[in-house]
Short mmCIF file of C-alpha atoms and ligand atoms in Angstrom, two decimals:
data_model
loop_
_atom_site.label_atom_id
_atom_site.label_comp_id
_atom_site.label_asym_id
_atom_site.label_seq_id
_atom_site.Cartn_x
_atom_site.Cartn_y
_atom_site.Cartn_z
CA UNK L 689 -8.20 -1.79 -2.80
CA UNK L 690 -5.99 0.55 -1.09
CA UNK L 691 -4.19 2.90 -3.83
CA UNK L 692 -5.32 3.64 -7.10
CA UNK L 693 -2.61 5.43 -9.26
CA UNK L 694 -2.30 7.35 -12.54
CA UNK L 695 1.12 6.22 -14.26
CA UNK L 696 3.16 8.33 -16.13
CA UNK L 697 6.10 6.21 -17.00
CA UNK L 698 8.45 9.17 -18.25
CA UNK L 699 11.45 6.86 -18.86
CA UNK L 700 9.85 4.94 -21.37
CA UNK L 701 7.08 6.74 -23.00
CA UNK L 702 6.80 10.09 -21.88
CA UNK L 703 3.47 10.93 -22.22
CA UNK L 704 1.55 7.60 -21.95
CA UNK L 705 -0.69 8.00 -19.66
CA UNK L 706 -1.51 4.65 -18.09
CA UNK L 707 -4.56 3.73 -15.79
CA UNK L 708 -4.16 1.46 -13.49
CA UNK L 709 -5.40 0.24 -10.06
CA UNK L 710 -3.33 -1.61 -7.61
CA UNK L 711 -4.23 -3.56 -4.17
CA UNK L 712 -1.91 -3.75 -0.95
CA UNK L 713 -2.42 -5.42 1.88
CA UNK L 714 -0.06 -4.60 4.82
CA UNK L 715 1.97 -2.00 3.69
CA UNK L 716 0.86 0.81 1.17
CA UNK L 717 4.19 0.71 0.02
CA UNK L 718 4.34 -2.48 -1.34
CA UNK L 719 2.37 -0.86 -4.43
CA UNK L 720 4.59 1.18 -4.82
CA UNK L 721 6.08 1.42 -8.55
CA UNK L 722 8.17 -1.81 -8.63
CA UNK L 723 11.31 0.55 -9.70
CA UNK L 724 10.35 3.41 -6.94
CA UNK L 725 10.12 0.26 -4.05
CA UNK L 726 13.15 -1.62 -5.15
CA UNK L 727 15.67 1.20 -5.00
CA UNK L 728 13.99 2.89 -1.78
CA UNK L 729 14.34 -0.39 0.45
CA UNK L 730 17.70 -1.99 -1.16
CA UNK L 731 19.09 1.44 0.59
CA UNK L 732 19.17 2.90 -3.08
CA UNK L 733 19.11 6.32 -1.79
CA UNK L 734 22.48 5.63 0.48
CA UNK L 735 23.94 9.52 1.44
CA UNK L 736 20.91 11.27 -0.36
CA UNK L 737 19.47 14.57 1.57
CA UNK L 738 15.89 14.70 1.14
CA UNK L 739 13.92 17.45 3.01
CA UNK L 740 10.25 17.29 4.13
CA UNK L 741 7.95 21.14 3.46
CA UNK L 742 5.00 20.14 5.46
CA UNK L 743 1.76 22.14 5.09
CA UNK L 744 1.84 23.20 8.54
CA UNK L 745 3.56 22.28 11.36
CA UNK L 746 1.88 19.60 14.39
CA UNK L 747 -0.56 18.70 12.38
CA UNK L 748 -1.57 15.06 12.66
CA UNK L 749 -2.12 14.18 8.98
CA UNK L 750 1.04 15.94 8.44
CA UNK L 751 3.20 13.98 11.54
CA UNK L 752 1.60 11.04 9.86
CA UNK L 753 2.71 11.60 6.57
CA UNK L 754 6.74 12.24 8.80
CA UNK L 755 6.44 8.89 9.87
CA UNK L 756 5.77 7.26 6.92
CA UNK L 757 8.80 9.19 5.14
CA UNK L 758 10.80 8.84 8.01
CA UNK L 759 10.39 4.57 7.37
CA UNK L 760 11.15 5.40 3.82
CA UNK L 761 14.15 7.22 4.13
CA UNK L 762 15.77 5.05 6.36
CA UNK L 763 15.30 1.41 4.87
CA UNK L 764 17.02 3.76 1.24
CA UNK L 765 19.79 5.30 3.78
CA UNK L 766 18.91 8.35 2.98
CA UNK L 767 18.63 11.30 5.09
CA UNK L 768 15.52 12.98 6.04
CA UNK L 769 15.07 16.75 6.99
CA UNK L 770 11.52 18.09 8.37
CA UNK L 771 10.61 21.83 8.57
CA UNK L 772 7.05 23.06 8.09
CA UNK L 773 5.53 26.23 8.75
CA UNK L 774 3.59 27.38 12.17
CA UNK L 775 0.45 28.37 10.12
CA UNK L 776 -1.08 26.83 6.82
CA UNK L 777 0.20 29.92 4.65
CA UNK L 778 2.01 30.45 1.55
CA UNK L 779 3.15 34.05 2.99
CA UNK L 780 5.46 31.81 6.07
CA UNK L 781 5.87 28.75 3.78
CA UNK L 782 7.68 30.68 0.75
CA UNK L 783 10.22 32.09 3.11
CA UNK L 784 11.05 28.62 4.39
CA UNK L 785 11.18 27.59 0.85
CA UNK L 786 14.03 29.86 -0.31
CA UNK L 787 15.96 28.27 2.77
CA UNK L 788 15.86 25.67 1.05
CA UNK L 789 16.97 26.33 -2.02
CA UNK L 790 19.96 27.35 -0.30
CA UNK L 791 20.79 24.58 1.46
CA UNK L 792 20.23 22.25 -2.21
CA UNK L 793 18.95 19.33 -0.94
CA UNK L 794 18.87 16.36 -3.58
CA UNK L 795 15.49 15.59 -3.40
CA UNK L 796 12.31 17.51 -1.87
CA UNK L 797 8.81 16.52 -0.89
CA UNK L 798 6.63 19.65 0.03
CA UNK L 799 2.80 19.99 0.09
CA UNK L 800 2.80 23.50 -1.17
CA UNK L 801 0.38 25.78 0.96
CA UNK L 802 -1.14 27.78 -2.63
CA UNK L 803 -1.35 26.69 -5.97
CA UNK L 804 0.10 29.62 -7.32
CA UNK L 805 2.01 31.53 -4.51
CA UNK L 806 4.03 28.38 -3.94
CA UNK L 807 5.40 27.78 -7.68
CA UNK L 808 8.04 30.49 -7.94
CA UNK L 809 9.68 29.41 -5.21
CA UNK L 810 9.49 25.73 -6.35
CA UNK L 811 10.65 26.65 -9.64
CA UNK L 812 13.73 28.03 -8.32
CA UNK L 813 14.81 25.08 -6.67
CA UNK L 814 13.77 22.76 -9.21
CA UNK L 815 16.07 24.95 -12.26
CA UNK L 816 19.06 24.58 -9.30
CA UNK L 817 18.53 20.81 -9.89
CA UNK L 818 16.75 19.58 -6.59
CA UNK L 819 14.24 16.83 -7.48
CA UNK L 820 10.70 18.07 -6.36
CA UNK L 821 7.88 15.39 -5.15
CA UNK L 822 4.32 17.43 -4.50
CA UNK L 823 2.98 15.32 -1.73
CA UNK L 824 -0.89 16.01 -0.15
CA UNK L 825 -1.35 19.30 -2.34
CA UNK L 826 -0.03 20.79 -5.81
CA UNK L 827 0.59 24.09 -7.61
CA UNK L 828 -1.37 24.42 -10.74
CA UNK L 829 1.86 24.30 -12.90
CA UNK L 830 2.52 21.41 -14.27
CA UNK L 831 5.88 21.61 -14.81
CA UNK L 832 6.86 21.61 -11.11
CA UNK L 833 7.30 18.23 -9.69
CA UNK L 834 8.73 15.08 -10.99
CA UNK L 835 5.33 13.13 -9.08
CA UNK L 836 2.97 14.28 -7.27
CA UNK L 837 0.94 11.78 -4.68
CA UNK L 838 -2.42 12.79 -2.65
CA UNK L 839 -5.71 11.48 -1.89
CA UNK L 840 -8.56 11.94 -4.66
CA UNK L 841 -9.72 14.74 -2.94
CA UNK L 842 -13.02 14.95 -5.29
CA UNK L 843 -14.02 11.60 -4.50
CA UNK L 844 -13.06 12.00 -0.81
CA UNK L 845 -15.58 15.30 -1.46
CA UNK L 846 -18.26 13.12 -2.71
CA UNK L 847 -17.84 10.52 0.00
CA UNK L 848 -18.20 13.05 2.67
CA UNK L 849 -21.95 13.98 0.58
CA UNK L 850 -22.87 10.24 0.33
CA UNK L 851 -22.24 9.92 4.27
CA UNK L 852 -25.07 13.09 5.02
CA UNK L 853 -27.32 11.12 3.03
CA UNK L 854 -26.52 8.03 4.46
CA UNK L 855 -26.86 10.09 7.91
CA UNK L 856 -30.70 10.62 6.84
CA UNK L 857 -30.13 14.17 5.03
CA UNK L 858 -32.89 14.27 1.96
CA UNK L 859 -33.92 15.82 -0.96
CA UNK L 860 -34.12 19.74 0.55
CA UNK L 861 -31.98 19.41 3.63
CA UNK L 862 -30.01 22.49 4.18
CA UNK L 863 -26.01 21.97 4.08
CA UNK L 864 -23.18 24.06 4.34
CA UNK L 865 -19.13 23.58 3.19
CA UNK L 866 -16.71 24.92 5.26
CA UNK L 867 -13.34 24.94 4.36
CA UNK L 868 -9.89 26.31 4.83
CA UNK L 869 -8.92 29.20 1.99
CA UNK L 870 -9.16 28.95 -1.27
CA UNK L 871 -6.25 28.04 -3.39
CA UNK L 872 -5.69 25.37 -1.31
CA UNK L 873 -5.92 22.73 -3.91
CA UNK L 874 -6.38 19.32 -1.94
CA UNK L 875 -9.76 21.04 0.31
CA UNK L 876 -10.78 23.08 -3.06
CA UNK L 877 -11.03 19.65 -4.41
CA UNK L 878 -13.25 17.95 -1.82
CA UNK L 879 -15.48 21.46 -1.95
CA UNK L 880 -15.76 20.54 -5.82
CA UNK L 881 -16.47 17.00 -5.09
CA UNK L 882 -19.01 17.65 -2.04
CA UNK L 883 -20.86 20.31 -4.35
CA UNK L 884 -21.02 18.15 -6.99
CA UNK L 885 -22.51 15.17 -5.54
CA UNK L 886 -24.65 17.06 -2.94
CA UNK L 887 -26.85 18.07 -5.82
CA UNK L 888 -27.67 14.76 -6.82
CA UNK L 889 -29.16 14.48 -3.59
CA UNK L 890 -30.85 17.82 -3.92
CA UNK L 891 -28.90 18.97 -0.88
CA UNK L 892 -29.18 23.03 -0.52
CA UNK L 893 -26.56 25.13 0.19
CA UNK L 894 -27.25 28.30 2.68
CA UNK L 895 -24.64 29.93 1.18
CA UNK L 896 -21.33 30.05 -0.45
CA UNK L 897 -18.13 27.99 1.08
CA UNK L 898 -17.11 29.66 3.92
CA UNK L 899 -13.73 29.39 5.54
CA UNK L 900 -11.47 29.09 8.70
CA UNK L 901 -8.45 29.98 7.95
CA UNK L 902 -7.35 26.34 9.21
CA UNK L 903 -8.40 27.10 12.55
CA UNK L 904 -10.56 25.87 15.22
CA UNK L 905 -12.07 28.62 16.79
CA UNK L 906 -13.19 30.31 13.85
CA UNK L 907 -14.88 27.01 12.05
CA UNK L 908 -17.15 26.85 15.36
CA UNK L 909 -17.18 30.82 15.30
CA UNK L 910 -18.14 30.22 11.14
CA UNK L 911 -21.13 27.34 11.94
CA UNK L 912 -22.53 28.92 15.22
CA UNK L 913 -23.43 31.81 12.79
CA UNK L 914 -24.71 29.70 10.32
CA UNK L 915 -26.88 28.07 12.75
CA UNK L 916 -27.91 31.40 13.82
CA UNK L 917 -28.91 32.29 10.41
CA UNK L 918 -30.49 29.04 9.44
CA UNK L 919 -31.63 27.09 12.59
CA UNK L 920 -32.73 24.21 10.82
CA UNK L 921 -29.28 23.52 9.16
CA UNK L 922 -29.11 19.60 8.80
CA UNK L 923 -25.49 18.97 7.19
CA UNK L 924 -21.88 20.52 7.61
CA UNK L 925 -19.34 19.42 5.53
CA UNK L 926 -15.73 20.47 7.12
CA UNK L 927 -12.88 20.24 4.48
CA UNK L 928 -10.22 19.31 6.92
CA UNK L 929 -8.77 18.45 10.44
CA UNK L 930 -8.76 21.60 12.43
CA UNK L 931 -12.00 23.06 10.66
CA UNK L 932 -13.72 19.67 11.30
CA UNK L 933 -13.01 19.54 14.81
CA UNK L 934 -13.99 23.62 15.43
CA UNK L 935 -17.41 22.51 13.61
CA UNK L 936 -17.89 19.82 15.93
CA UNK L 937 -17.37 22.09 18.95
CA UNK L 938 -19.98 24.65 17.43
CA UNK L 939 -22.44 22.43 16.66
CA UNK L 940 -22.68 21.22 20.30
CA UNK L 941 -21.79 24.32 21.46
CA UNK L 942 -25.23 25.64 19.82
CA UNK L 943 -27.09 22.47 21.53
CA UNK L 944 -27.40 21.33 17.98
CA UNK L 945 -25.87 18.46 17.52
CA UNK L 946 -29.24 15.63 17.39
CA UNK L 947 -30.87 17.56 14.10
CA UNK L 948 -27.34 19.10 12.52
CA UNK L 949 -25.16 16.44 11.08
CA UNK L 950 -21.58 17.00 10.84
CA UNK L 951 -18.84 15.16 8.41
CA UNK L 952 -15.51 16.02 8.07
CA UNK L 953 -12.16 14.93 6.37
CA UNK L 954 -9.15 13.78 8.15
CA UNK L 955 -8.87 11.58 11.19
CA UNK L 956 -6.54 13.02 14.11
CA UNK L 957 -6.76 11.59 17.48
CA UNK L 958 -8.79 14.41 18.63
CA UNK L 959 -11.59 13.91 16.09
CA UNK L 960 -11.55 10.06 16.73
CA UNK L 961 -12.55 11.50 20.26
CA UNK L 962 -15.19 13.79 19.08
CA UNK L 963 -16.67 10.70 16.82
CA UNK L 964 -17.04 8.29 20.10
CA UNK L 965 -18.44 11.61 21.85
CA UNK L 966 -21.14 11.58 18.74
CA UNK L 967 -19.50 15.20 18.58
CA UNK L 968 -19.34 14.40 14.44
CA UNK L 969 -21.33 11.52 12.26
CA UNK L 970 -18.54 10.63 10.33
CA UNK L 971 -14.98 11.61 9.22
CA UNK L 972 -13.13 11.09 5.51
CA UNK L 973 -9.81 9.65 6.90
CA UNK L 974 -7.06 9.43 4.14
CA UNK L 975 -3.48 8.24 3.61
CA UNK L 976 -0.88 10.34 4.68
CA UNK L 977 1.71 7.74 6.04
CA UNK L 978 1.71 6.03 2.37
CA UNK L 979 1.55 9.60 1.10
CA UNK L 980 4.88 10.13 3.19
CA UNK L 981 6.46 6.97 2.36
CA UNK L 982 5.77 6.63 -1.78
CA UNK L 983 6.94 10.46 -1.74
CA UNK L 984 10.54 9.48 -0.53
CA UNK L 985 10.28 6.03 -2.55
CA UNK L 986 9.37 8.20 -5.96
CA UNK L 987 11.87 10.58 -4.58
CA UNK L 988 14.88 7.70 -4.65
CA UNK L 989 13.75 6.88 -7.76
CA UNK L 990 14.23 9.99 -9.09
CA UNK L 991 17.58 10.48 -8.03
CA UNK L 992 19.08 6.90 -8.97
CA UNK L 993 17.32 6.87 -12.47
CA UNK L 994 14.82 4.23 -12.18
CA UNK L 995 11.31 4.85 -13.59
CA UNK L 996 9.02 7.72 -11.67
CA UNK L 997 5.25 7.58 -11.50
CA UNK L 998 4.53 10.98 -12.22
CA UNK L 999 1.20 10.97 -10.61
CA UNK L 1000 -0.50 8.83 -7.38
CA UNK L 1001 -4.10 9.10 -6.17
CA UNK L 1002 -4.55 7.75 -2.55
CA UNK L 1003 -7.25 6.29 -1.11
CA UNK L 1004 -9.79 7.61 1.52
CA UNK L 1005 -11.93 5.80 3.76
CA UNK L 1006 -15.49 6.82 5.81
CA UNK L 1007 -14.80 6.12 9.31
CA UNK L 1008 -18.30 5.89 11.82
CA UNK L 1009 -18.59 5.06 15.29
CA UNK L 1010 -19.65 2.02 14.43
CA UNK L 1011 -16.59 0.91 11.77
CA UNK L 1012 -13.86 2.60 13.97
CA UNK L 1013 -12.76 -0.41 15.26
CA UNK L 1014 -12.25 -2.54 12.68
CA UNK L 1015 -9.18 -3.08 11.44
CA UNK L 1016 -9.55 -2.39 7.76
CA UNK L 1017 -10.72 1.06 9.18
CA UNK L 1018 -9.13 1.93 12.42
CA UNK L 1019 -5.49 1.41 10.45
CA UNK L 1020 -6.77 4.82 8.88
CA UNK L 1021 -7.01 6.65 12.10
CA UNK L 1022 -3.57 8.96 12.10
CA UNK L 1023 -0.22 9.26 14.34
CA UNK L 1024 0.14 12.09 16.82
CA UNK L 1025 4.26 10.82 17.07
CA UNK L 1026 5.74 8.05 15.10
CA UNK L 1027 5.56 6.00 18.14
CA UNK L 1028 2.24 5.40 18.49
O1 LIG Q 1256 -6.54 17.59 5.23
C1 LIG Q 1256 -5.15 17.64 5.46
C2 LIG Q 1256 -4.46 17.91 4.17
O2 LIG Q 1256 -4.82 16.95 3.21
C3 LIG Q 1256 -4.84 19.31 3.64
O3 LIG Q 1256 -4.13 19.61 2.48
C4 LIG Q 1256 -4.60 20.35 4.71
O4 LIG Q 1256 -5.24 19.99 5.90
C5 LIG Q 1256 -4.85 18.73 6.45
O5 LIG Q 1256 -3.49 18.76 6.75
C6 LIG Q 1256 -5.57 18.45 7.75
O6 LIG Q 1256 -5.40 19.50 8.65
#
């Protein structure tokens, strides 16, 4: 079971929520809503300008999620426009934003970089008539967004807890979270989930979340003084790609890396590397090429008036050196270019 999606079927019954759970095989985007699939690939979306807000720019999970909208786009005819910001901040990504509220494209996807920095500026395009997907991450107000499609971040949170104790880590063991900022709402949820289910396992936490900023060199700057502080540290949860792989580098930086257990969430090429180098136990890889390609699907759908799922939960998978290679797992493992 690949995709598991809440259904708000706003045409019909606005405000029926529907739970349902839906299986793919190949393609992620054959579960797509039936409406959302038919009128993306019968080149429903023929002349339509859709632009792509990434979360940052050259980001794997982000390239991956490209691809996957780039597929969309084209078998719909539509055309696709991707900008993102150089850092993961609302503060570059809000300026980018008013762009393009200039330019009025008919549809957007964006993964906004704050839940509530980002929402003025999504309002505004939204009121000018632009139809807004929230792809990967959301702003807290509802009202912005027509769907909104990302991982379950909690359960990937609770995944990445089940793998330390699956890696050995006991009632006691000493963890830490570190994540990216807060108001981030995708890694806020996995901190949520990871804290929630570590304490079934009577994990302990060293301290509160601590953060990178979304950067390498300060995750392994963040654990090496953790592991300073608490030498006997046996679990690191890292909320994301570039915080993951700076953990991994600090861990065996600090020689530590037989008694402190790392897991992290996404699965870039690089980390792949770092889990055959045993650099990291295990990684929470998730979706972002169906994220990319149900956004522009739900996006079409939107704009030709068939019915929208207002809300789609992803899936996430634990990838090990030892699953890697199979292909149920390794189709997880994301694109650095939409050739590969
Ligand atoms: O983990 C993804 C994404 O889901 C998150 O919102 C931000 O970080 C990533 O892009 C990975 O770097």
């Amino acid at each position: 079971m690949r995709t598991t999606r809440l259904k708000l079927v706003s045409a019909v019954a606005v405000g029926a929520l529907i739970l349902s759970a839906c299986s793919s095989g190949a393609s992620p985007a054959a579960s797509a809503a039936a409406g959302a699939s038919s009128a993306a690939s019968a080149g429903g979306g023929a002349g339509k300008s859709i632009t792509l807000m990434v979360g940052v720019k050259g980001d794997p999970f982000y390239v991956s999620m490209q691809c996957g909208a780039e597929v969309a786009a084209k078998a719909a005819g539509a055309t696709l426009n991707v900008q993102g910001p150089d850092k993961f901040d609302a503060t570059l990504q809000n300026p980018m934003l008013d762009a393009v509220a200039a330019s009025k494209p008919d549809a957007l996807l964006v993964a906004p970089n704050d839940v509530t920095a980002s929402a003025g500026p999504l309002k505004n395009i939204q009121a000018a008539g632009t139809k807004i997907v929230l792809v990967d991450t959301i702003v807290t107000d509802p009202s912005v967004g027509v769907s909104r499609i990302a991982t379950n971040n909690e359960l990937g949170g609770e995944k990445a807890a089940d793998a330390l104790a699956t890696l050995g880590l006991a009632k006691g063991a000493k963890v830490l979270v570190i994540s990216t900022d807060p108001g981030v709402s995708s890694v806020d949820a996995r901190v949520a989930g990871f804290v929630k289910k570590a304490a079934t396992y009577g994990f302990v936490l060293v301290s509160d979340t601590q953060y990178s900023h979304d950067t390498a060199s300060t995750a392994a700057s963040v654990v090496s003084a953790a592991l300073a502080k608490d030498p006997d540290l046996a679990g690191v949860f890292a909320t994301n790609l570039f915080t993951a792989q700076g953990v991994a580098t600090g861990v065996k930086q600090a020689g530590k890396t037989a008694t402190t257990k790392v897991v992290g969430f996404d699965a870039g090429p690089d980390q792949i590397k770092q889990l055959q180098a045993g650099d990291v136990q295990a990684l929470v890889a998730q979706e972002p090429y169906a994220i990319g390609q149900q956004g522009v699907e739900q996006a079409i759908a939107a704009l030709t008036g068939q019915p929208v799922t207002a809300a789609i939960q992803t899936e996430s998978i634990v990838v090990t050196k030892d699953n890697m290679t199979d292909p149920a797992v390794s189709k997880f493992i994301y694109k650095s270019d939409c050739g590969s």
